[in-house]
Amino acid sequence: MTTHGADGAGGADPLLTVLELLARQAPSARFDALLDQARRDGLGSEELGRLERAVVLAGQVHAERAHDARREAGLEALADTARDLTLSYDLDGLLHVITRRARRLLGLDLAYVTLRGPHGSCYVHTTEGTRPGRAGGPRLAPGLRVAEGYGLGGAVQLHGVPVWTPDYLADERFAPSGSLDAGVHAPAFDEAAEAALRAEGLHAIVAAPLRSGDTVIGTLFGADRRVRHHTSEEIGLLAALADLAALAVEKAGLLDRTRAEVSELERDSARVRTRLTRMRHVSEAHGRIMNLVLAGGDLRSVAKAAADALDASVLIRDPGGRSLALVGEVPCLDEEAAEEAVEKASLDAHARRRPVLAADDTWVAPVIAGSEDLGGLVVHAAGGLTGEDERLLELAAQSVAFLLLMRRSTAVAEGPVRDELLDDLIADPPHAPQQIAQRAGRLGVDLRRPHVLVLARPEGGEQGRAVVWASSYAYRLSGLKTVQGGCIVLLLPGDDASAAARAVAAELSPLLGHPVSVASAGPGWSPDAVGRMHREAWRCLDAMSALGGTGSAASVRDLGFLGLLLSDDNDVDGFVESAIGPVLDYDAERFTDLTHTLEAYFASGGSPTNAAEALHVHPNTVSRRLERIGDLLGPEWQKPGQVLEVQLALRLQRTREALARGRVTPEPPRPPERGA
């Protein structure tokens, strides 16, 4: 049989022509043309049947070849995607690559990925192929929250296998009342997600799980805007891409955790380096402070070193709250409320045996030795204190305590020599004044400066602790100390005997925990004055006891006219000046007569009217003069105690004036007459 081939070559065997077309991968239309030509050429039925069978077989081979090509393309895409996972570290970029390739390989209109949130719900992470939505309208965009169990994604979450539908909008399984598995799963309904899917006009949707072990962490969706039946190969390819997407998520999560751990390690390393630097700074600063202490530095030098190390102001206080050394300014101590806060913090610091924050940027550290309170450090740091700074503050407080103990030890060691010197000064008559001055100079005591003498008598308890304190106190103030007749005797530099008595009482009484009677006298400016001050102080102490003043502190001057009687030098001028000096000065400056008004007032029994008659002035004039006197002497000048001193001072002043008027001034001797 002879016929024309489909390629125009006549007489060719049709079956051979089919093989040639198949070898050249000719389209199916060429095979159909070959059959049409054979029918027109009148090919026999038997041969035509064989030719038709050959064309069918060639079509099957052609389909298998196309399937293999698609499969090869899918595998190549998977290999490329897997390679991208090794090259990129950005989760957004990796998921965009996966959704883009899913669209291209499966011919999809849209692909997107949802991931599980921390509380079970999902959110859209990546989309590819979405339509631009209307302003304010529903959109299938990254960040869209999807209710747990909603739609295909909910089914994938539940079963962990791919789920698909050719027409989502018409599939009753995903309606609010539908069920994928009767009695097992009733999908939730999410109005926002449903509106977004309808706005995209999606019909065919296939969803594959992103699995991490046995857990579904998200879903890869492929969707079309037409009804479409997906093949098993397409579903398998989407599932493979979903596995790669899961690897991308795990890789990104691992990388984030690794980065976070590296960042935390870097922060820890920086903190350790900073801490080591601060600890080195603390160690060096403590070394400098201790070198100052061991080299014999004073409290101010130690306070200055601590202030420089802490970049702060530092105040060293004794147990009574008095300043021993100050570097810089501590502003909170200028306010009464803040001072109370510091005092409370000081108590807390001693109870806890560590620094305590008293107010904004102000700390208090206890200066203690065992259970003994030696005082405290008040530190004001404008920038606050770090943990290392607090440690340095503790070490500085220990250094101050060590310095105070060293001073006490020195004072105790020199105690017998100092006691002997003060005993010799008090002796009557004093021993070798010239030698005493030299001995005092060797001990750092300058007896040419003003000094006061203080007697302190503990009212109960043992005396040993008070004696140790007195040695340290006298050494600290460059004074002398001894013990006589059960009393501590202190010779201290200064010209205010009353202030010295109060300072001793304020510090010693809290230390002993029971009252201390303190009497003082002075000042004196020479070694010879010490014995006199000692006798006056003893008489003052006896007078305090007789007047019921046990446990109080006073000087000879504080006792008023009694002090005048107790004093060896009977300082009448000083007594008159302290009692009515302002009135005398006022009269002298303004040529007034307030002094005579006072005398008339007292002579009339305190009656302004009678005083006015005696002075021949109007009562109102007397009242105004009395008001002026009150301004000069103070509001309490008419109270019994002060009235007595005022009257005594007036009498002494009047007597002095009378004696001055009656004093006879001797005339100078006349020169002898000539010839006498």
XYZ file of C-alpha atoms in Angstrom:
676
model
C 0.000 0.000 0.000
C 1.251 3.456 -0.907
C 0.132 6.754 0.726
C 1.360 10.324 1.359
C 2.926 10.945 4.752
C 1.755 13.624 7.007
C 4.951 15.551 6.247
C 4.126 15.523 2.542
C 6.354 12.563 1.729
C 4.247 10.086 -0.172
C 4.658 6.360 0.023
C 6.092 6.457 3.537
C 4.974 3.842 6.063
C 2.388 5.591 8.352
C 3.621 3.737 11.400
C 7.180 4.873 10.681
C 5.854 8.410 10.283
C 4.245 8.164 13.753
C 7.613 7.178 15.214
C 9.353 10.044 13.426
C 6.801 12.551 14.771
C 7.156 11.114 18.251
C 10.949 11.324 18.000
C 10.728 15.001 16.997
C 8.246 15.626 19.907
C 5.712 16.953 17.423
C 2.519 18.428 18.830
C -0.647 16.261 18.957
C -2.150 18.210 16.031
C 0.444 16.652 13.694
C -0.701 13.186 14.719
C -4.321 14.128 14.046
C -3.316 15.470 10.619
C -1.588 12.143 9.836
C -4.813 10.214 10.577
C -6.893 12.616 8.460
C -4.506 12.236 5.547
C -4.581 8.418 5.824
C -8.395 8.458 5.729
C -8.407 10.710 2.657
C -5.903 8.405 0.939
C -8.255 5.433 1.492
C -6.019 3.451 3.779
C -7.393 -0.020 4.485
C -9.379 -0.569 7.622
C -6.846 -2.931 9.105
C -3.930 -0.607 8.440
C -5.993 2.376 9.541
C -6.758 0.615 12.825
C -3.108 -0.023 13.431
C -2.320 3.607 12.618
C -4.976 4.840 15.043
C -3.622 2.522 17.713
C -0.099 3.865 17.081
C -1.302 7.463 17.365
C -3.025 6.658 20.694
C 0.155 5.051 22.002
C 2.185 8.026 20.793
C -0.195 10.351 22.667
C 0.338 8.348 25.831
C 4.100 8.516 25.373
C 3.802 12.245 24.731
C 1.712 12.696 27.920
C 4.160 10.684 29.991
C 6.991 12.758 28.592
C 5.147 15.979 29.528
C 4.434 14.603 32.996
C 8.102 13.745 33.414
C 9.043 17.240 32.302
C 6.683 18.805 34.818
C 7.976 16.507 37.513
C 11.567 17.363 36.609
C 10.708 21.065 36.700
C 9.086 20.633 40.105
C 12.083 18.774 41.474
C 14.394 21.418 40.059
C 12.285 24.115 41.702
C 12.423 22.255 45.000
C 16.204 21.933 44.659
C 16.494 25.659 43.896
C 14.308 26.483 46.881
C 16.379 24.230 49.142
C 19.526 25.923 47.851
C 18.002 29.327 48.605
C 17.450 28.188 52.177
C 21.215 27.819 52.541
C 21.944 31.223 51.019
C 19.368 33.481 52.676
C 18.725 34.090 56.360
C 15.695 36.330 56.052
C 12.393 34.587 56.847
C 10.340 37.102 54.858
C 12.569 36.652 51.815
C 12.492 32.829 52.030
C 8.703 32.654 52.325
C 8.339 35.087 49.400
C 10.542 32.775 47.283
C 8.416 29.757 48.245
C 5.052 31.449 47.497
C 6.377 32.840 44.181
C 7.588 29.404 43.051
C 4.373 27.751 44.154
C 2.426 30.163 41.906
C 4.750 29.542 38.956
C 4.992 25.751 39.232
C 1.308 25.131 39.851
C -0.003 27.970 37.725
C -1.767 29.526 40.719
C -3.348 32.945 40.887
C -2.410 33.457 44.528
C -0.248 31.851 47.221
C 0.123 32.806 50.864
C 1.470 31.490 54.158
C -0.121 31.634 57.602
C 1.776 30.967 60.852
C 0.567 30.004 64.316
C 0.433 32.815 66.874
C 1.318 32.433 70.574
C -2.320 31.858 71.639
C -3.517 29.380 68.990
C -4.825 31.815 66.383
C -3.059 32.256 63.036
C -1.978 35.303 61.089
C -1.107 35.863 57.439
C 2.665 36.252 57.131
C 3.409 36.333 53.374
C 1.237 36.764 50.250
C 1.980 36.590 46.504
C -0.507 37.572 43.801
C -3.153 39.408 45.828
C -5.308 42.104 44.282
C -4.999 45.697 45.440
C -7.977 46.184 47.793
C -10.232 49.166 48.155
C -9.314 51.675 50.816
C -10.763 50.391 54.077
C -11.990 47.181 52.448
C -11.071 43.614 53.464
C -7.658 42.447 52.255
C -5.769 39.195 52.361
C -2.623 40.967 53.542
C 0.196 40.224 56.002
C -0.939 40.715 59.578
C -4.540 39.563 58.992
C -5.623 37.503 62.024
C -7.428 34.226 61.344
C -9.507 32.505 64.025
C -8.319 29.145 65.275
C -9.973 26.284 63.370
C -11.199 28.484 60.495
C -11.562 27.001 56.941
C -8.964 24.874 55.218
C -6.264 26.120 57.549
C -8.229 24.880 60.563
C -8.626 21.470 58.936
C -4.893 21.321 58.212
C -4.137 22.270 61.822
C -6.437 19.537 63.055
C -5.384 16.660 60.780
C -1.840 17.666 59.796
C -2.378 16.676 56.092
C -3.064 18.691 52.903
C -6.688 19.728 52.333
C -8.105 21.070 49.060
C -11.345 22.069 47.378
C -12.080 22.849 43.703
C -14.582 25.577 44.619
C -14.256 26.982 48.143
C -17.179 29.385 47.837
C -19.562 26.542 46.905
C -18.100 23.873 49.195
C -20.587 23.274 52.019
C -17.893 21.639 54.135
C -16.465 25.067 54.895
C -19.751 26.838 55.552
C -20.318 27.901 59.195
C -22.551 24.845 59.749
C -20.512 22.433 57.641
C -18.229 19.604 58.749
C -15.153 18.055 57.232
C -15.620 14.922 59.334
C -19.087 14.470 60.750
C -18.971 14.677 64.538
C -15.246 15.367 64.533
C -14.587 18.856 63.222
C -16.915 21.795 62.795
C -14.839 24.607 61.243
C -14.934 27.993 62.913
C -16.147 31.064 61.056
C -14.080 34.233 60.740
C -15.922 37.150 59.167
C -12.768 39.168 58.428
C -10.934 36.243 56.806
C -14.060 35.184 54.904
C -14.546 38.715 53.583
C -10.896 38.851 52.466
C -11.193 35.547 50.544
C -14.392 36.690 48.838
C -12.802 40.031 47.965
C -10.043 38.092 46.180
C -12.691 36.030 44.335
C -11.013 32.713 45.187
C -12.541 29.367 44.186
C -10.014 26.515 44.062
C -7.838 26.401 47.214
C -5.297 23.827 48.357
C -3.598 24.011 51.785
C -0.530 22.090 52.989
C 0.819 22.012 56.568
C 4.114 23.468 57.734
C 5.275 20.832 60.219
C 7.923 21.026 62.915
C 8.148 17.482 64.200
C 4.589 16.494 65.078
C 3.433 20.101 65.442
C 1.776 22.129 62.694
C 3.267 25.602 62.895
C 1.566 27.106 59.844
C -0.043 26.511 56.430
C 0.950 27.110 52.785
C -2.064 28.007 50.615
C -2.375 27.903 46.796
C -5.528 29.414 45.288
C -7.153 30.152 41.928
C -9.893 32.541 40.974
C -11.552 29.786 38.912
C -12.868 26.333 39.653
C -10.001 23.871 39.340
C -9.311 20.262 40.252
C -5.744 19.867 41.509
C -3.879 16.658 40.698
C -2.107 14.556 43.275
C 1.247 15.627 41.790
C 0.345 19.293 42.284
C -0.761 18.651 45.839
C 2.416 16.697 46.517
C 4.549 19.509 45.077
C 2.756 22.085 47.285
C 3.262 19.814 50.315
C 6.994 19.585 49.511
C 7.199 23.368 49.247
C 5.350 23.579 52.591
C 8.012 21.316 54.149
C 10.690 23.646 52.827
C 8.761 26.611 54.228
C 8.659 24.858 57.624
C 12.439 24.424 57.428
C 12.753 28.129 56.642
C 10.654 29.018 59.696
C 12.656 26.686 61.922
C 15.908 28.018 60.509
C 14.829 31.606 61.046
C 13.660 30.807 64.581
C 16.924 29.036 65.360
C 18.868 31.935 63.903
C 16.848 34.446 65.936
C 17.438 32.445 69.089
C 21.130 32.147 68.253
C 21.366 35.864 67.596
C 19.528 36.576 70.836
C 21.885 34.263 72.743
C 24.910 35.857 71.084
C 23.566 39.330 71.918
C 22.944 38.257 75.507
C 26.439 36.784 75.701
C 27.845 40.033 74.338
C 25.846 41.995 76.915
C 27.007 39.616 79.648
C 30.578 39.995 78.448
C 30.241 43.788 78.446
C 28.717 43.673 81.934
C 31.529 41.414 83.142
C 34.157 43.707 81.634
C 32.463 46.725 83.195
C 32.181 44.936 86.521
C 35.841 43.899 86.399
C 36.800 47.489 85.611
C 34.687 48.754 88.506
C 36.079 46.090 90.837
C 39.609 47.079 89.832
C 38.653 50.699 90.499
C 37.218 49.719 93.901
C 40.349 47.760 94.773
C 42.669 50.601 93.754
C 40.573 53.220 95.578
C 40.446 51.097 98.731
C 44.201 50.640 98.509
C 44.725 54.411 98.297
C 42.445 55.030 101.276
C 44.149 52.379 103.396
C 47.591 53.762 102.470
C 46.424 57.159 103.735
C 45.228 55.584 106.988
C 48.451 53.637 107.509
C 50.532 56.701 106.652
C 48.865 58.638 109.451
C 46.440 60.660 107.349
C 43.635 62.513 109.075
C 39.886 62.096 108.613
C 39.660 64.856 106.008
C 42.296 63.166 103.829
C 40.362 59.899 103.997
C 37.094 61.718 103.225
C 38.761 63.463 100.247
C 40.042 60.140 98.851
C 36.591 58.547 99.228
C 34.906 61.574 97.614
C 37.270 61.408 94.615
C 36.727 57.658 94.187
C 32.922 57.929 94.418
C 32.669 61.258 92.580
C 30.518 62.455 95.464
C 30.414 64.652 98.552
C 31.410 62.854 101.767
C 30.639 63.741 105.378
C 32.133 61.807 108.310
C 30.029 62.127 111.479
C 30.545 60.990 115.045
C 27.951 58.911 116.947
C 26.226 62.121 118.076
C 25.754 63.327 114.503
C 28.423 66.040 114.633
C 30.667 66.621 111.637
C 34.219 65.281 111.898
C 35.224 65.916 108.276
C 33.388 67.228 105.205
C 34.389 67.258 101.531
C 31.919 68.952 99.177
C 28.317 69.725 100.079
C 25.539 67.455 101.325
C 22.442 69.540 100.471
C 19.881 67.342 102.212
C 21.322 68.230 105.631
C 20.136 71.809 105.143
C 16.476 70.747 105.457
C 14.911 69.514 108.675
C 12.805 66.784 107.007
C 15.789 65.517 105.030
C 17.961 65.539 108.162
C 15.360 63.357 109.885
C 15.446 60.977 106.901
C 19.239 60.769 107.210
C 18.988 60.046 110.941
C 16.463 57.265 110.304
C 18.649 55.843 107.535
C 21.624 55.964 109.909
C 19.752 53.789 112.404
C 18.773 51.378 109.609
C 22.356 51.291 108.316
C 23.731 50.351 111.747
C 21.007 47.738 112.210
C 21.654 46.164 108.783
C 25.428 46.815 108.951
C 25.485 48.076 105.339
C 24.862 51.340 103.404
C 21.240 52.526 103.179
C 19.670 55.042 100.777
C 18.422 57.964 102.888
C 17.101 60.349 100.230
C 17.560 61.105 96.545
C 21.226 60.396 95.742
C 22.153 60.431 99.466
C 23.472 57.307 101.207
C 24.435 56.576 104.811
C 27.064 53.946 105.687
C 27.716 52.794 109.259
C 31.170 53.226 110.800
C 31.284 50.343 113.243
C 33.829 48.161 115.012
C 32.202 44.954 116.159
C 29.086 46.094 117.971
C 30.425 49.579 118.743
C 29.023 52.567 116.892
C 31.850 54.888 115.843
C 29.751 57.168 113.634
C 28.691 57.192 110.000
C 29.477 58.284 106.455
C 26.929 60.437 104.599
C 27.535 60.424 100.837
C 25.754 62.565 98.255
C 26.341 61.336 94.679
C 24.477 63.302 92.015
C 24.698 60.395 89.562
C 23.713 57.695 92.070
C 25.817 54.732 93.191
C 26.356 51.414 91.413
C 26.696 48.115 93.233
C 30.482 48.458 93.118
C 30.189 52.004 94.476
C 28.179 50.670 97.417
C 30.938 48.144 98.062
C 33.533 50.934 97.939
C 31.399 52.941 100.371
C 31.425 49.988 102.781
C 35.212 49.693 102.471
C 35.644 53.440 103.012
C 33.523 53.210 106.172
C 35.706 50.324 107.370
C 38.808 52.417 106.680
C 37.365 55.286 108.733
C 36.575 52.852 111.550
C 40.141 51.536 111.365
C 41.522 55.087 111.535
C 39.345 55.924 114.541
C 40.454 52.737 116.295
C 44.097 53.570 115.542
C 43.570 57.015 117.050
C 41.946 55.448 120.067
C 44.831 53.006 120.444
C 47.313 55.865 120.196
C 45.303 57.836 122.713
C 45.199 54.862 125.072
C 48.934 54.321 124.656
C 49.633 57.985 125.420
C 46.966 58.021 128.108
C 49.226 57.722 131.173
C 51.506 60.516 129.917
C 48.529 62.796 129.156
C 46.877 61.918 132.474
C 50.071 62.784 134.333
C 50.399 66.118 132.516
C 46.825 67.176 133.347
C 47.263 66.012 136.950
C 50.319 68.266 137.200
C 48.429 71.201 135.685
C 45.614 70.796 138.204
C 47.931 70.419 141.185
C 48.106 73.251 143.642
C 50.659 74.664 143.380
C 51.346 73.626 139.746
C 54.571 71.727 139.067
C 57.320 73.538 137.152
C 55.301 75.663 134.678
C 58.161 75.840 132.138
C 58.576 72.083 132.031
C 54.807 71.603 131.819
C 54.620 73.838 128.727
C 57.376 71.823 127.050
C 55.697 68.514 127.889
C 52.387 69.822 126.515
C 54.098 70.909 123.304
C 55.530 67.415 122.788
C 51.979 66.043 123.063
C 50.615 68.567 120.545
C 48.802 70.699 123.165
C 49.292 74.478 122.959
C 48.378 75.900 126.375
C 48.778 79.474 125.091
C 45.552 79.074 123.148
C 42.202 79.356 124.984
C 41.120 76.163 126.747
C 38.122 75.084 128.786
C 37.959 72.437 131.472
C 35.128 69.879 131.528
C 34.132 67.492 134.338
C 31.977 64.517 133.361
C 30.466 62.264 136.040
C 28.614 59.126 134.793
C 25.513 58.628 136.892
C 25.593 54.857 137.193
C 27.237 51.956 135.376
C 30.908 51.074 135.153
C 33.460 53.748 134.299
C 35.833 51.830 132.037
C 34.014 52.474 128.797
C 33.715 56.179 129.580
C 37.463 56.409 130.296
C 38.331 54.745 126.961
C 35.993 57.125 125.163
C 37.484 60.124 126.972
C 41.024 59.169 125.887
C 39.911 59.011 122.242
C 37.859 62.205 122.509
C 40.673 64.223 124.048
C 43.159 62.891 121.485
C 40.788 63.725 118.655
C 40.374 67.334 119.843
C 44.065 67.801 120.771
C 43.244 68.036 124.469
C 44.131 66.268 127.709
C 42.272 63.836 129.934
C 42.564 62.366 133.413
C 40.312 60.787 136.013
C 39.858 62.223 139.508
C 37.297 61.536 142.189
C 35.141 59.331 139.955
C 34.926 62.056 137.310
C 36.509 62.348 133.900
C 38.488 65.581 133.571
C 38.984 66.999 130.076
C 41.082 70.027 129.104
C 39.924 70.976 125.608
C 40.841 73.790 123.214
C 38.081 76.412 122.829
C 36.573 79.484 124.420
C 32.952 78.357 124.912
C 32.674 76.312 128.094
C 28.908 75.821 127.736
C 29.213 74.395 124.200
C 32.019 72.061 125.311
C 29.886 70.723 128.190
C 26.916 70.094 125.902
C 29.085 68.358 123.290
C 30.574 65.977 125.872
C 27.140 65.144 127.305
C 25.606 64.606 123.858
C 28.292 62.106 122.863
C 29.039 60.299 126.125
C 25.507 59.796 127.455
C 24.190 57.821 124.407
C 27.401 55.762 124.417
C 26.962 54.712 128.046
C 23.188 54.407 127.899
C 22.615 56.359 131.134
C 22.782 60.040 132.233
C 26.033 61.928 132.600
C 26.406 65.128 134.660
C 28.764 67.549 132.929
C 30.126 70.829 134.349
C 32.609 73.186 132.695
C 34.559 76.362 133.350
C 36.767 78.706 131.406
C 38.203 79.792 129.153
C 41.798 80.060 130.338
C 44.866 81.218 128.363
C 47.793 79.838 130.355
C 48.880 76.752 132.306
C 48.252 78.669 135.547
C 44.530 78.994 134.693
C 43.936 75.218 134.609
C 43.831 74.806 138.403
C 41.397 77.704 138.766
C 39.088 76.295 136.042
C 39.245 72.877 137.723
C 38.094 74.300 141.065
C 35.299 76.314 139.446
C 34.101 73.276 137.480
C 33.986 71.193 140.677
C 31.963 73.871 142.459
C 29.652 74.085 139.430
C 29.160 70.308 139.484
C 28.386 70.387 143.230
C 25.918 73.234 142.711
C 24.177 71.299 139.902
C 23.801 68.303 142.205
C 22.478 70.491 145.038
C 19.962 72.137 142.685
C 18.682 68.801 141.322
C 20.514 69.134 138.016
C 21.934 65.603 137.945
C 22.291 64.337 134.388
C 22.439 67.838 132.860
C 25.263 69.915 131.348
C 26.158 73.490 132.340
C 29.041 75.895 132.703
C 29.779 78.367 135.481
C 28.392 81.138 133.263
C 25.160 79.155 132.714
C 24.446 79.305 136.466
C 23.980 83.095 136.391
C 24.637 84.841 139.686
C 25.498 81.446 141.225
C 28.290 81.223 138.707
C 29.469 84.623 139.835
C 29.672 83.338 143.399
C 31.345 80.069 142.363
C 33.932 81.694 140.143
C 37.413 82.370 141.507
C 37.890 85.540 139.490
C 34.360 86.919 140.263
C 33.819 88.287 136.780
C 31.377 91.074 137.768
C 31.741 92.816 134.413
C 30.880 89.645 132.581
C 27.865 88.974 134.793
C 26.483 92.518 134.438
C 27.065 92.428 130.694
C 25.234 89.092 130.276
C 22.281 90.239 132.435
C 21.623 93.887 131.419
C 24.378 94.705 128.897
C 21.969 95.486 125.999
C 20.068 98.003 128.198
C 23.276 99.743 129.301
C 24.502 99.944 125.715
C 21.148 101.337 124.540
C 21.234 104.087 127.180
C 24.820 104.999 126.304
C 24.172 105.202 122.574
C 20.807 107.077 122.672
C 21.096 109.019 125.952
C 17.940 107.280 127.265
C 17.130 106.293 130.845
C 15.977 102.646 130.570
C 18.261 101.624 133.476
C 16.581 104.033 135.928
C 13.167 102.929 134.616
C 14.077 99.328 135.455
C 15.178 100.307 138.969
C 11.964 102.301 139.566
C 9.874 99.445 138.185
C 11.399 96.903 140.567
C 11.323 99.399 143.494
C 7.563 99.898 142.963
C 6.897 96.136 143.127
C 6.462 95.759 139.393
C 3.797 98.476 139.029
C 4.183 100.701 135.923
C 1.851 103.302 137.458
C 3.866 103.638 140.675
C 7.074 103.648 138.689
C 5.699 106.533 136.563
C 4.947 108.552 139.709
C 8.465 107.949 141.013
C 9.977 109.005 137.703
C 7.528 111.915 137.232
C 6.494 110.670 133.763
C 3.260 109.436 132.240
C 2.424 105.695 132.780
C 2.337 105.204 129.020
C 5.946 106.348 128.878
C 6.894 103.662 131.382
C 4.954 101.036 129.415
C 6.764 101.959 126.201
C 10.133 101.829 127.982
C 9.310 98.381 129.388
C 8.399 97.174 125.907
C 11.768 98.414 124.650
C 13.506 96.638 127.534
C 11.661 93.446 126.549
C 12.975 93.827 122.987
C 16.536 94.182 124.315
C 16.546 91.449 127.012
C 14.182 88.968 125.397
C 10.551 87.955 126.013
C 11.380 85.996 129.191
C 13.152 88.805 131.046
C 10.343 89.083 133.645
C 10.382 85.400 134.583
C 11.586 84.793 138.156
C 15.018 83.386 137.338
C 16.018 86.124 134.930
C 14.345 88.858 137.030
C 16.591 87.910 139.932
C 19.719 88.174 137.788
C 18.566 91.490 136.303
C 17.958 92.960 139.786
C 21.316 91.683 141.028
C 23.063 93.133 137.983
C 21.328 96.507 138.529
C 22.503 96.588 142.151
C 26.058 95.648 141.161
C 26.069 98.312 138.444
C 24.723 100.972 140.819
C 27.325 100.015 143.441
C 30.159 100.185 140.895
C 28.994 103.667 139.813
C 28.835 104.855 143.433
C 32.343 103.525 144.121
C 33.602 105.166 140.941
C 32.171 108.530 142.025
C 33.685 108.210 145.517
C 37.119 107.157 144.295
C 39.793 109.738 145.280
C 42.410 110.288 142.635
C 45.758 111.105 144.247
C 47.311 114.343 143.076
C 50.759 114.136 141.592
C 53.506 115.236 144.048
C 54.522 118.854 143.824
C 58.113 119.606 142.937
C 60.209 120.815 145.915
C 60.558 124.558 146.298
C 63.887 126.138 145.585
C 66.056 126.523 148.569
C 64.011 124.071 150.562
